[in-house]
Tab-separated table of C-alpha atoms in Angstrom:
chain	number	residue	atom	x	y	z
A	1	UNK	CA	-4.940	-22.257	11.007
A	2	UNK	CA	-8.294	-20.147	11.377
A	3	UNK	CA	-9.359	-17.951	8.831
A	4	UNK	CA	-11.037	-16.042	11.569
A	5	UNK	CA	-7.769	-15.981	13.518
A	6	UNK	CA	-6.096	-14.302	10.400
A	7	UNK	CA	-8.717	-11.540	9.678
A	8	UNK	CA	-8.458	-10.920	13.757
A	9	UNK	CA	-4.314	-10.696	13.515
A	10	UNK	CA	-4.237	-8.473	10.523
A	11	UNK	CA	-6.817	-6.011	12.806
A	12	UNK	CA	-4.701	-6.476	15.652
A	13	UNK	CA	-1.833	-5.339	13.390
A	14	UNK	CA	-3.006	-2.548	12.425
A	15	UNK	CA	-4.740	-1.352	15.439
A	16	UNK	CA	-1.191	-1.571	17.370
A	17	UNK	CA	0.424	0.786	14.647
A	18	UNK	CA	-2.423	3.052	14.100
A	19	UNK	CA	-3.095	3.950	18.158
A	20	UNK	CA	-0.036	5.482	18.103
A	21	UNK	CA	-1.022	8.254	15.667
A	22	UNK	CA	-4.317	8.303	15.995
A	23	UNK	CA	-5.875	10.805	17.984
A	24	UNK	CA	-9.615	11.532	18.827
A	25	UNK	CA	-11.812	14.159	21.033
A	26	UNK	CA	-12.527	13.172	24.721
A	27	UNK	CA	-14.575	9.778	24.535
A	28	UNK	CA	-15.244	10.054	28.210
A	29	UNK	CA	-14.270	11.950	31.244
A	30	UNK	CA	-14.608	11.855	34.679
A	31	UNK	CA	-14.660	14.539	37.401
A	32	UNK	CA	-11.759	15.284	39.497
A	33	UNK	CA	-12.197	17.167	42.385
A	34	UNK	CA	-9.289	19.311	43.908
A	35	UNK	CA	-9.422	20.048	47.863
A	36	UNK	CA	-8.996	23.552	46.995
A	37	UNK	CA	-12.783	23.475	45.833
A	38	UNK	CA	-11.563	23.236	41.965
A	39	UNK	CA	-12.977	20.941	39.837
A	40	UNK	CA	-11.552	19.235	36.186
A	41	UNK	CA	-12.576	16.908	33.858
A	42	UNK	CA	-10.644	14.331	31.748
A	43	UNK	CA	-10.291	10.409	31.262
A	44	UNK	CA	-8.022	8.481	33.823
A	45	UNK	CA	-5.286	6.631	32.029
A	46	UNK	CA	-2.552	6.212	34.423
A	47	UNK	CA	-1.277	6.459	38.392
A	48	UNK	CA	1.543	6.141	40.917
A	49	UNK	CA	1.968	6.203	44.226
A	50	UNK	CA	2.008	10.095	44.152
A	51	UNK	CA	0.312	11.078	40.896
A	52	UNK	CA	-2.857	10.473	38.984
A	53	UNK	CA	-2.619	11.135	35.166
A	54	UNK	CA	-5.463	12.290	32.873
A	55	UNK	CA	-6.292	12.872	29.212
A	56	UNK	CA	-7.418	16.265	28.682
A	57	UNK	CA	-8.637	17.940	25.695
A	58	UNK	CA	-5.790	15.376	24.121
A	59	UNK	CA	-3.465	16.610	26.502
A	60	UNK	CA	-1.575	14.481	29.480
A	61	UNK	CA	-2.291	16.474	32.655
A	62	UNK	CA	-0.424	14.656	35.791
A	63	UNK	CA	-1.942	15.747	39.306
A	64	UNK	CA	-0.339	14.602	42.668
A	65	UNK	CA	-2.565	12.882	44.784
A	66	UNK	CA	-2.249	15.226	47.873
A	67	UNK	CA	-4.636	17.996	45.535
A	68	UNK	CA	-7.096	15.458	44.846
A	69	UNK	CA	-10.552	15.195	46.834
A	70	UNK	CA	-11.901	12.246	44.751
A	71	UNK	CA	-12.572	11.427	41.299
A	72	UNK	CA	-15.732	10.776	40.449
A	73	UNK	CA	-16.153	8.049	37.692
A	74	UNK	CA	-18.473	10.249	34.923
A	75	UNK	CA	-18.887	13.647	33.876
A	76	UNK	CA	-21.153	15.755	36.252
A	77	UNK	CA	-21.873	19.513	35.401
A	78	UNK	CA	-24.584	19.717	38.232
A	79	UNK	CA	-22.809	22.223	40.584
A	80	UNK	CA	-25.487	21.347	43.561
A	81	UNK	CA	-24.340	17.238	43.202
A	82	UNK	CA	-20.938	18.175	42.895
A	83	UNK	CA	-21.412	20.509	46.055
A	84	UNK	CA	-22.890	18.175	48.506
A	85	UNK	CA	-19.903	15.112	46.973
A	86	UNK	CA	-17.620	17.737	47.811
A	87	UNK	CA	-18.786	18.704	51.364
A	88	UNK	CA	-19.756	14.327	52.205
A	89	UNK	CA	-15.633	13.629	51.053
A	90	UNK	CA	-14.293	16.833	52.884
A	91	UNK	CA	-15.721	15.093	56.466
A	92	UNK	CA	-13.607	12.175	55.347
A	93	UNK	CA	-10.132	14.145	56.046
A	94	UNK	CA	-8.597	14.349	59.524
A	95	UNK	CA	-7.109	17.458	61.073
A	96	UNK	CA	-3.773	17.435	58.518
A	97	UNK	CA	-6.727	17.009	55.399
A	98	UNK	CA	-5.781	13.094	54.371
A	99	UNK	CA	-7.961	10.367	54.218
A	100	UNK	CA	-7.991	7.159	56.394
A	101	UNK	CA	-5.662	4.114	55.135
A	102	UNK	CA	-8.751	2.043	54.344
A	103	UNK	CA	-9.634	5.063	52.116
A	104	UNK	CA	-6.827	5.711	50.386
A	105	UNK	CA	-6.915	1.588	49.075
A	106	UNK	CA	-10.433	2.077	48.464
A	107	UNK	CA	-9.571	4.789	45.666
A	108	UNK	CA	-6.515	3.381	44.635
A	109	UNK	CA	-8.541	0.494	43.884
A	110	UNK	CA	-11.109	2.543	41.941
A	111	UNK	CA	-8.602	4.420	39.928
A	112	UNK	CA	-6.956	0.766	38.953
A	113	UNK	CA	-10.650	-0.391	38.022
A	114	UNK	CA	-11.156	2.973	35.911
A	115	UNK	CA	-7.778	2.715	34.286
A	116	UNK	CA	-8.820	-1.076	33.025
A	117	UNK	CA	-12.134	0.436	31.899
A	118	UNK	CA	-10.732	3.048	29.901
A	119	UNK	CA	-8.272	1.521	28.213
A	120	UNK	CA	-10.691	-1.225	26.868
A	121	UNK	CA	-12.899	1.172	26.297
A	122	UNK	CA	-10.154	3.398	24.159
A	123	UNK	CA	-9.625	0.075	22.142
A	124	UNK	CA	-12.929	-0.719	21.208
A	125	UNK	CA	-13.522	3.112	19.983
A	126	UNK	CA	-10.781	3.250	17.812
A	127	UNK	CA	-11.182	0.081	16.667
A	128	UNK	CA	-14.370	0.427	15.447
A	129	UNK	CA	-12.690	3.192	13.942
A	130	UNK	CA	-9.965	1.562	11.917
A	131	UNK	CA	-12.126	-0.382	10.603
A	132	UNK	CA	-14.638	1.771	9.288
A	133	UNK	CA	-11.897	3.660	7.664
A	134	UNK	CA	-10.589	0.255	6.323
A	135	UNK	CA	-13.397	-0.811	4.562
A	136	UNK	CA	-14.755	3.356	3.433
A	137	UNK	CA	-11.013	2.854	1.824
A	138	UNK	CA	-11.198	-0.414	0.548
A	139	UNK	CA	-14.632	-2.750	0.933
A	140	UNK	CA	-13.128	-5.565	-0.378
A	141	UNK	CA	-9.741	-6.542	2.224
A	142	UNK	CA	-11.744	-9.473	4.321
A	143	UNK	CA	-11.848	-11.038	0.784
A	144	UNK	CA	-8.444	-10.054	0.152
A	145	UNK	CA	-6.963	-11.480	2.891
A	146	UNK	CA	-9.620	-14.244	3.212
A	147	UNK	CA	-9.084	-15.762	-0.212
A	148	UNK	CA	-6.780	-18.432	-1.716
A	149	UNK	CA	-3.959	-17.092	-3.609
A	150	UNK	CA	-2.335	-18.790	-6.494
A	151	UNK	CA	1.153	-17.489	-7.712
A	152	UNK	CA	0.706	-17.619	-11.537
A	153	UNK	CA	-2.303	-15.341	-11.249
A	154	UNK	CA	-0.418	-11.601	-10.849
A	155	UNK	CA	1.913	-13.435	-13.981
A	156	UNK	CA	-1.423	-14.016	-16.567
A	157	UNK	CA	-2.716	-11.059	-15.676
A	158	UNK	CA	-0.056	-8.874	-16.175
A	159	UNK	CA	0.488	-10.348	-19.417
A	160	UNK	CA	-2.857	-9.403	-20.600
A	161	UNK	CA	-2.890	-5.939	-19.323
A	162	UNK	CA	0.646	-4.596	-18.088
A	163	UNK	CA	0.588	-3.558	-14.532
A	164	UNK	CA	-2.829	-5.669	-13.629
A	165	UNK	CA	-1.119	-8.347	-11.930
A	166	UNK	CA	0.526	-5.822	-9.647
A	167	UNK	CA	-2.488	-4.078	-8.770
A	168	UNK	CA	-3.766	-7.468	-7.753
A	169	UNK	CA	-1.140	-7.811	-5.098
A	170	UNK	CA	-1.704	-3.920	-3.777
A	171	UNK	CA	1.280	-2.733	-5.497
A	172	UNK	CA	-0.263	0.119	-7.573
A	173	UNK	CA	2.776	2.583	-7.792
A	174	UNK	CA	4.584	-0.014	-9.462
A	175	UNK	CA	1.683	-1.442	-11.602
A	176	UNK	CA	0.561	2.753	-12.393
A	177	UNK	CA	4.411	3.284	-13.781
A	178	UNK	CA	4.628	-0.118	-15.726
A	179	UNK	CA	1.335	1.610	-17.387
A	180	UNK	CA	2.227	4.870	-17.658
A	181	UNK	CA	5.826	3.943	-19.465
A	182	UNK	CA	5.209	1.495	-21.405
A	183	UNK	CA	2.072	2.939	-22.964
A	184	UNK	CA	4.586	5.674	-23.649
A	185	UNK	CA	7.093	3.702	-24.891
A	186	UNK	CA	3.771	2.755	-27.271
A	187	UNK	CA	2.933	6.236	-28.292
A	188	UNK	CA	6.559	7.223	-29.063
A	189	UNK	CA	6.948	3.809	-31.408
A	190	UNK	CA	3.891	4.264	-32.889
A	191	UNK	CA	4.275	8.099	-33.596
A	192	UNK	CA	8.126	7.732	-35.034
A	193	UNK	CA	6.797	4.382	-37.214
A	194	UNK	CA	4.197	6.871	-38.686
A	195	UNK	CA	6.349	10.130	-39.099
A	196	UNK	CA	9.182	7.970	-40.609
A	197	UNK	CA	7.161	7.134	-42.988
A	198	UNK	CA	5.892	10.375	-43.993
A	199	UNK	CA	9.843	11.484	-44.380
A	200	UNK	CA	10.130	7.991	-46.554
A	201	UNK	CA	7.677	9.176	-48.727
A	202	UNK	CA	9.014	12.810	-48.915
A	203	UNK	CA	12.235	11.225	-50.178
A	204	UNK	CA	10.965	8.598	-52.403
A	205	UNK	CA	9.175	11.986	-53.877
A	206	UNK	CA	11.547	13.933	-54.062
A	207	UNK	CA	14.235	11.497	-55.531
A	208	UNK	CA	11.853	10.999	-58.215
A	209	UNK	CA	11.542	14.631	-58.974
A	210	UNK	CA	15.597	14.765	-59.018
A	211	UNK	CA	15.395	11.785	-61.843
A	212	UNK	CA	12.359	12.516	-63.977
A	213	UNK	CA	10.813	15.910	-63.833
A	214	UNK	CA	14.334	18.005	-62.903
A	215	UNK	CA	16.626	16.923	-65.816
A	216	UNK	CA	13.562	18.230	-68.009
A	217	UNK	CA	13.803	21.490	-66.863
A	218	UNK	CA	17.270	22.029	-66.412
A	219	UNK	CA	17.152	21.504	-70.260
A	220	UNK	CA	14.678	24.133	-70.601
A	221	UNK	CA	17.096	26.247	-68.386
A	222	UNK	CA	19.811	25.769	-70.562
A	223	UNK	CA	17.751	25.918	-73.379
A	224	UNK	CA	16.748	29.489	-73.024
A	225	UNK	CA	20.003	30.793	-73.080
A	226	UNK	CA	20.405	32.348	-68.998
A	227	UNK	CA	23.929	33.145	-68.486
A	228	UNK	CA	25.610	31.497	-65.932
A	229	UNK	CA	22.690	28.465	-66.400
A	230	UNK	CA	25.376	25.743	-65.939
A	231	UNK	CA	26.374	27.614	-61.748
A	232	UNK	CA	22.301	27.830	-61.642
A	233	UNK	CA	21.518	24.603	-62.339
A	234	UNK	CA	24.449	23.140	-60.051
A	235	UNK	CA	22.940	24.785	-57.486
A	236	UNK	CA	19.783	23.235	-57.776
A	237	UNK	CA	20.989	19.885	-58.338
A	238	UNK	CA	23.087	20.705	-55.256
A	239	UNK	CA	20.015	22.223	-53.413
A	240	UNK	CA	17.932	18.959	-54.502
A	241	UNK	CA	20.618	16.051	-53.222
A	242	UNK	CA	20.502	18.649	-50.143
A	243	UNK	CA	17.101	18.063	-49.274
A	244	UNK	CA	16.671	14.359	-50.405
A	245	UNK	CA	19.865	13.899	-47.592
A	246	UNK	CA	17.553	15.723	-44.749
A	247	UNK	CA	14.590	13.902	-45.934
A	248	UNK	CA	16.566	10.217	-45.712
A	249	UNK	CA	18.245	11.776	-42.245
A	250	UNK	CA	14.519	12.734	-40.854
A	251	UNK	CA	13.553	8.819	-41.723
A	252	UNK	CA	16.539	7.033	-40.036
A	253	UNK	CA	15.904	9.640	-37.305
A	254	UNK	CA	12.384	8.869	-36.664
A	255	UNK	CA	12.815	4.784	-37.152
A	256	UNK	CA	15.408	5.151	-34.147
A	257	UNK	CA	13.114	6.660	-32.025
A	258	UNK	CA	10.440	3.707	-32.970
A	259	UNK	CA	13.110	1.108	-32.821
A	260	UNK	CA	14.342	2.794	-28.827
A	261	UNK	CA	9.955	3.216	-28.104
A	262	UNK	CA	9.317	-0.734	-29.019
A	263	UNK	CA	12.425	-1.741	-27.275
A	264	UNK	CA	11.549	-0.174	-24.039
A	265	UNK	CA	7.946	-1.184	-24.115
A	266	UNK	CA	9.014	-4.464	-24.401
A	267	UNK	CA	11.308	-4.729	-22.356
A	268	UNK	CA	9.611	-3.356	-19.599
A	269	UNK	CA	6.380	-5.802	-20.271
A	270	UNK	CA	8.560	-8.283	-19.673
A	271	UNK	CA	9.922	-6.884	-16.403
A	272	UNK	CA	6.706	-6.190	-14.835
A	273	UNK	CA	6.081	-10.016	-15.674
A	274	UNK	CA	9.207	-10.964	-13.744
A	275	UNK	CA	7.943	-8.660	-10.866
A	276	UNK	CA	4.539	-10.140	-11.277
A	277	UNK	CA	6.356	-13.807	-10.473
A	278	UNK	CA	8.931	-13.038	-7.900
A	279	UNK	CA	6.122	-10.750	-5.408
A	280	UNK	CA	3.581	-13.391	-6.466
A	281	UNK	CA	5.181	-16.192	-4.934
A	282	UNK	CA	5.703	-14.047	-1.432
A	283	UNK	CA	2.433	-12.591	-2.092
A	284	UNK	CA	0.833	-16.203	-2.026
A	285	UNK	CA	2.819	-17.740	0.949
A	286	UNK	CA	-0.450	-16.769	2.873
A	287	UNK	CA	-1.806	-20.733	1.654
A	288	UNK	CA	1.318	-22.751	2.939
A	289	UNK	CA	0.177	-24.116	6.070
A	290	UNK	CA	2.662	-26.076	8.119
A	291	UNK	CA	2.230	-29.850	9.547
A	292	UNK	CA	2.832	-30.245	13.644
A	293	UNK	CA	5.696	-32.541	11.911
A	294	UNK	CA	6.620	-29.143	10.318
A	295	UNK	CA	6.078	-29.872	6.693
A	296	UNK	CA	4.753	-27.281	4.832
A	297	UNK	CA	1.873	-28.014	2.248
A	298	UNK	CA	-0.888	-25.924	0.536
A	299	UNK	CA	-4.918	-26.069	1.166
A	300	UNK	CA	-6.259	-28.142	-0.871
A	301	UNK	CA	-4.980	-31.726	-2.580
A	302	UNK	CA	-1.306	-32.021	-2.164
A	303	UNK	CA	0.308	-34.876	-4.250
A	304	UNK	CA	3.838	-36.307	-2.529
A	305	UNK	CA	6.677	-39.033	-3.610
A	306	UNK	CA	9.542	-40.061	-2.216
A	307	UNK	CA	12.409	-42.662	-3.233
A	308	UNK	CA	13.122	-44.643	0.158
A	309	UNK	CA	16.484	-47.146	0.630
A	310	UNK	CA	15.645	-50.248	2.200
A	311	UNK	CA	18.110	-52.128	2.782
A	312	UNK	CA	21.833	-51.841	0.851
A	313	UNK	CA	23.636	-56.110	-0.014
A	314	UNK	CA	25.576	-57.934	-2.513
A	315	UNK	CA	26.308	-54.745	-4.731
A	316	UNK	CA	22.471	-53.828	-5.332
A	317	UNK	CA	20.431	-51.482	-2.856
A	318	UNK	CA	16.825	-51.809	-2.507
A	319	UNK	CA	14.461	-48.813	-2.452
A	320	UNK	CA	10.999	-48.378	-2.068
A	321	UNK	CA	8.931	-45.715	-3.913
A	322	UNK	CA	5.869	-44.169	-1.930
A	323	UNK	CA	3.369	-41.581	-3.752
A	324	UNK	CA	0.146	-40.247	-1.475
A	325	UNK	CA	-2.212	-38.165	-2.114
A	326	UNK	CA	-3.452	-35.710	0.539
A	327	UNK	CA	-6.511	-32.965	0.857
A	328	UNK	CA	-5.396	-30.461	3.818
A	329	UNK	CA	-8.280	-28.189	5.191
A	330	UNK	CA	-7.417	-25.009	7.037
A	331	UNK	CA	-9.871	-24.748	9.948
């Protein structure tokens, strides 16, 4: 297995997917000119017995043969060149304007050779285009690819930072919503622990108030001789309980939204650490490398046993038990 040979692959890959919707300006043209003294430019990409097709301005323009004087392999503006090429290839034609059999090969040949040229030429362009938009995108995918992978890594890293070990394996909409929700999940269990207990100590405060510092001044109340003090002072005890109740509601309110925010923080921490495993175990198949006897082992030293019967007699079987020890190099 060469490295070199997996770098080259993964191009390849790309290149085959990315030529289909990737679209450039003319890279190079050639002249065509028309026995009607017209003249057009685009690449040659394609031809049939009848028809010659060219790339124009992006466009596929298809022209039958019987227009065409000759096709001229570059782009000439010069209207004097292009005058006398016109006038040497009009002598060519007979009497009913077509060109002699040898001719005809002779271009067909041409056209075949300028096809072949173009289309390598095509490859290599956008190509070298790919992958300068690969690496302006990401400068570090040769190491990516390049590098040994071991599964537990995505797993310890996501347990130190949530959403880490997926970014590692290119997954960063999953790895940006782990983080995103689970810091949520954070925020909303920290901010109900802390506003529960601001509505815990508004209770506590207020229950105190109800035992020590109301029953003095409902005395005073009653006391000063108000009519209708006893319905007053009901209502206040009434009022009091009232708000103590909302206060004590408020707290078991808030705790439940802590209690829900904790819950779902951990539970998705753990989740994105089961994701980490199961991807980083596909994500690392890239270092199995498999024996011509079609054993699969990892680069680097690989430690095997086996339990062997020899031979089976009198009730007892004999086995044999073989441990090796082996460093496999991909190269």
């Amino acid at each position: 297995m060469n490295l070199r040979s997996s770098i080259l692959s993964f191009r390849t890959a790309i290149l085959s997917a990315t030529l289909l919707v990737l679209s450039s300006g003319q890279i190079f043209s050639e002249t065509v000119l028309l026995k009607n003294g017209e003249k057009t430019y685009g690449t040659v990409i394609d031809q049939s017995t009848d028809a010659v097709t060219i790339l124009k301005d992006t466009k596929r323009q298809t022209i039958p043969k019987t227009q065409i004087l000759k096709i001229i392999f570059k782009d000439i503006k010069d209207e004097a060149e292009l005058g006398k090429i016109f006038e040497a290839e009009k002598k060519k034609l007979n009497k009913e304007g077509k060109k002699t059999e040898k001719e005809e090969q002779l271009d067909t040949l041409m056209l075949e050779q300028m096809i072949k040229e173009n289309s390598y030429k095509t490859v290599q362009k956008r190509l070298a285009l790919i992958e300068k938009y690969i690496d302006e995108q990401d400068s570090s995918w040769e190491e990516y690819i390049s590098k040994n992978r071991n599964p537990w890594e995505p797993v310890w890293k996501s347990a130190i930072l949530p959403g880490w070990g997926l970014s590692l394996m290119k997954k960063d909409t999953y790895a940006r919503a782990y983080q995103v929700v689970i810091g949520l999940s954070i925020i909303v269990a920290i901010g109900g622990s802390q506003a529960a207990t601001v509505q815990k100590n508004k209770a506590e405060n207020r229950m105190s108030r109800i035992l020590f510092e109301d029953p003095v001044t409902y005395a005073q109340i009653q006391a000063a001789g108000i009519p209708n003090s006893s319905l007053y002072i009901t209502k206040l005890q009434s009022d009091a309980f009232s708000e103590y109740n909302k206060d004590k509601h408020n707290q078991h309110q808030y705790e439940t939204y802590s209690h829900t925010g904790l819950g779902l923080a951990v539970g998705l921490y753990f989740a994105q650490l089961a994701q980490s495993y199961f991807l980083g175990k596909q994500w690392a198949t890239h270092n199995i490398i498999q024996t011509p006897t079609g054993e699969s082992v990892q680069e680097g030293f690989n430690f095997k046993s086996n339990l062997t019967p020899l031979a089976a007699g009198g009730g007892s079987v004999l086995r044999e038990y073989r441990s090796e020890v082996r460093y496999v190099s991909a190269f």
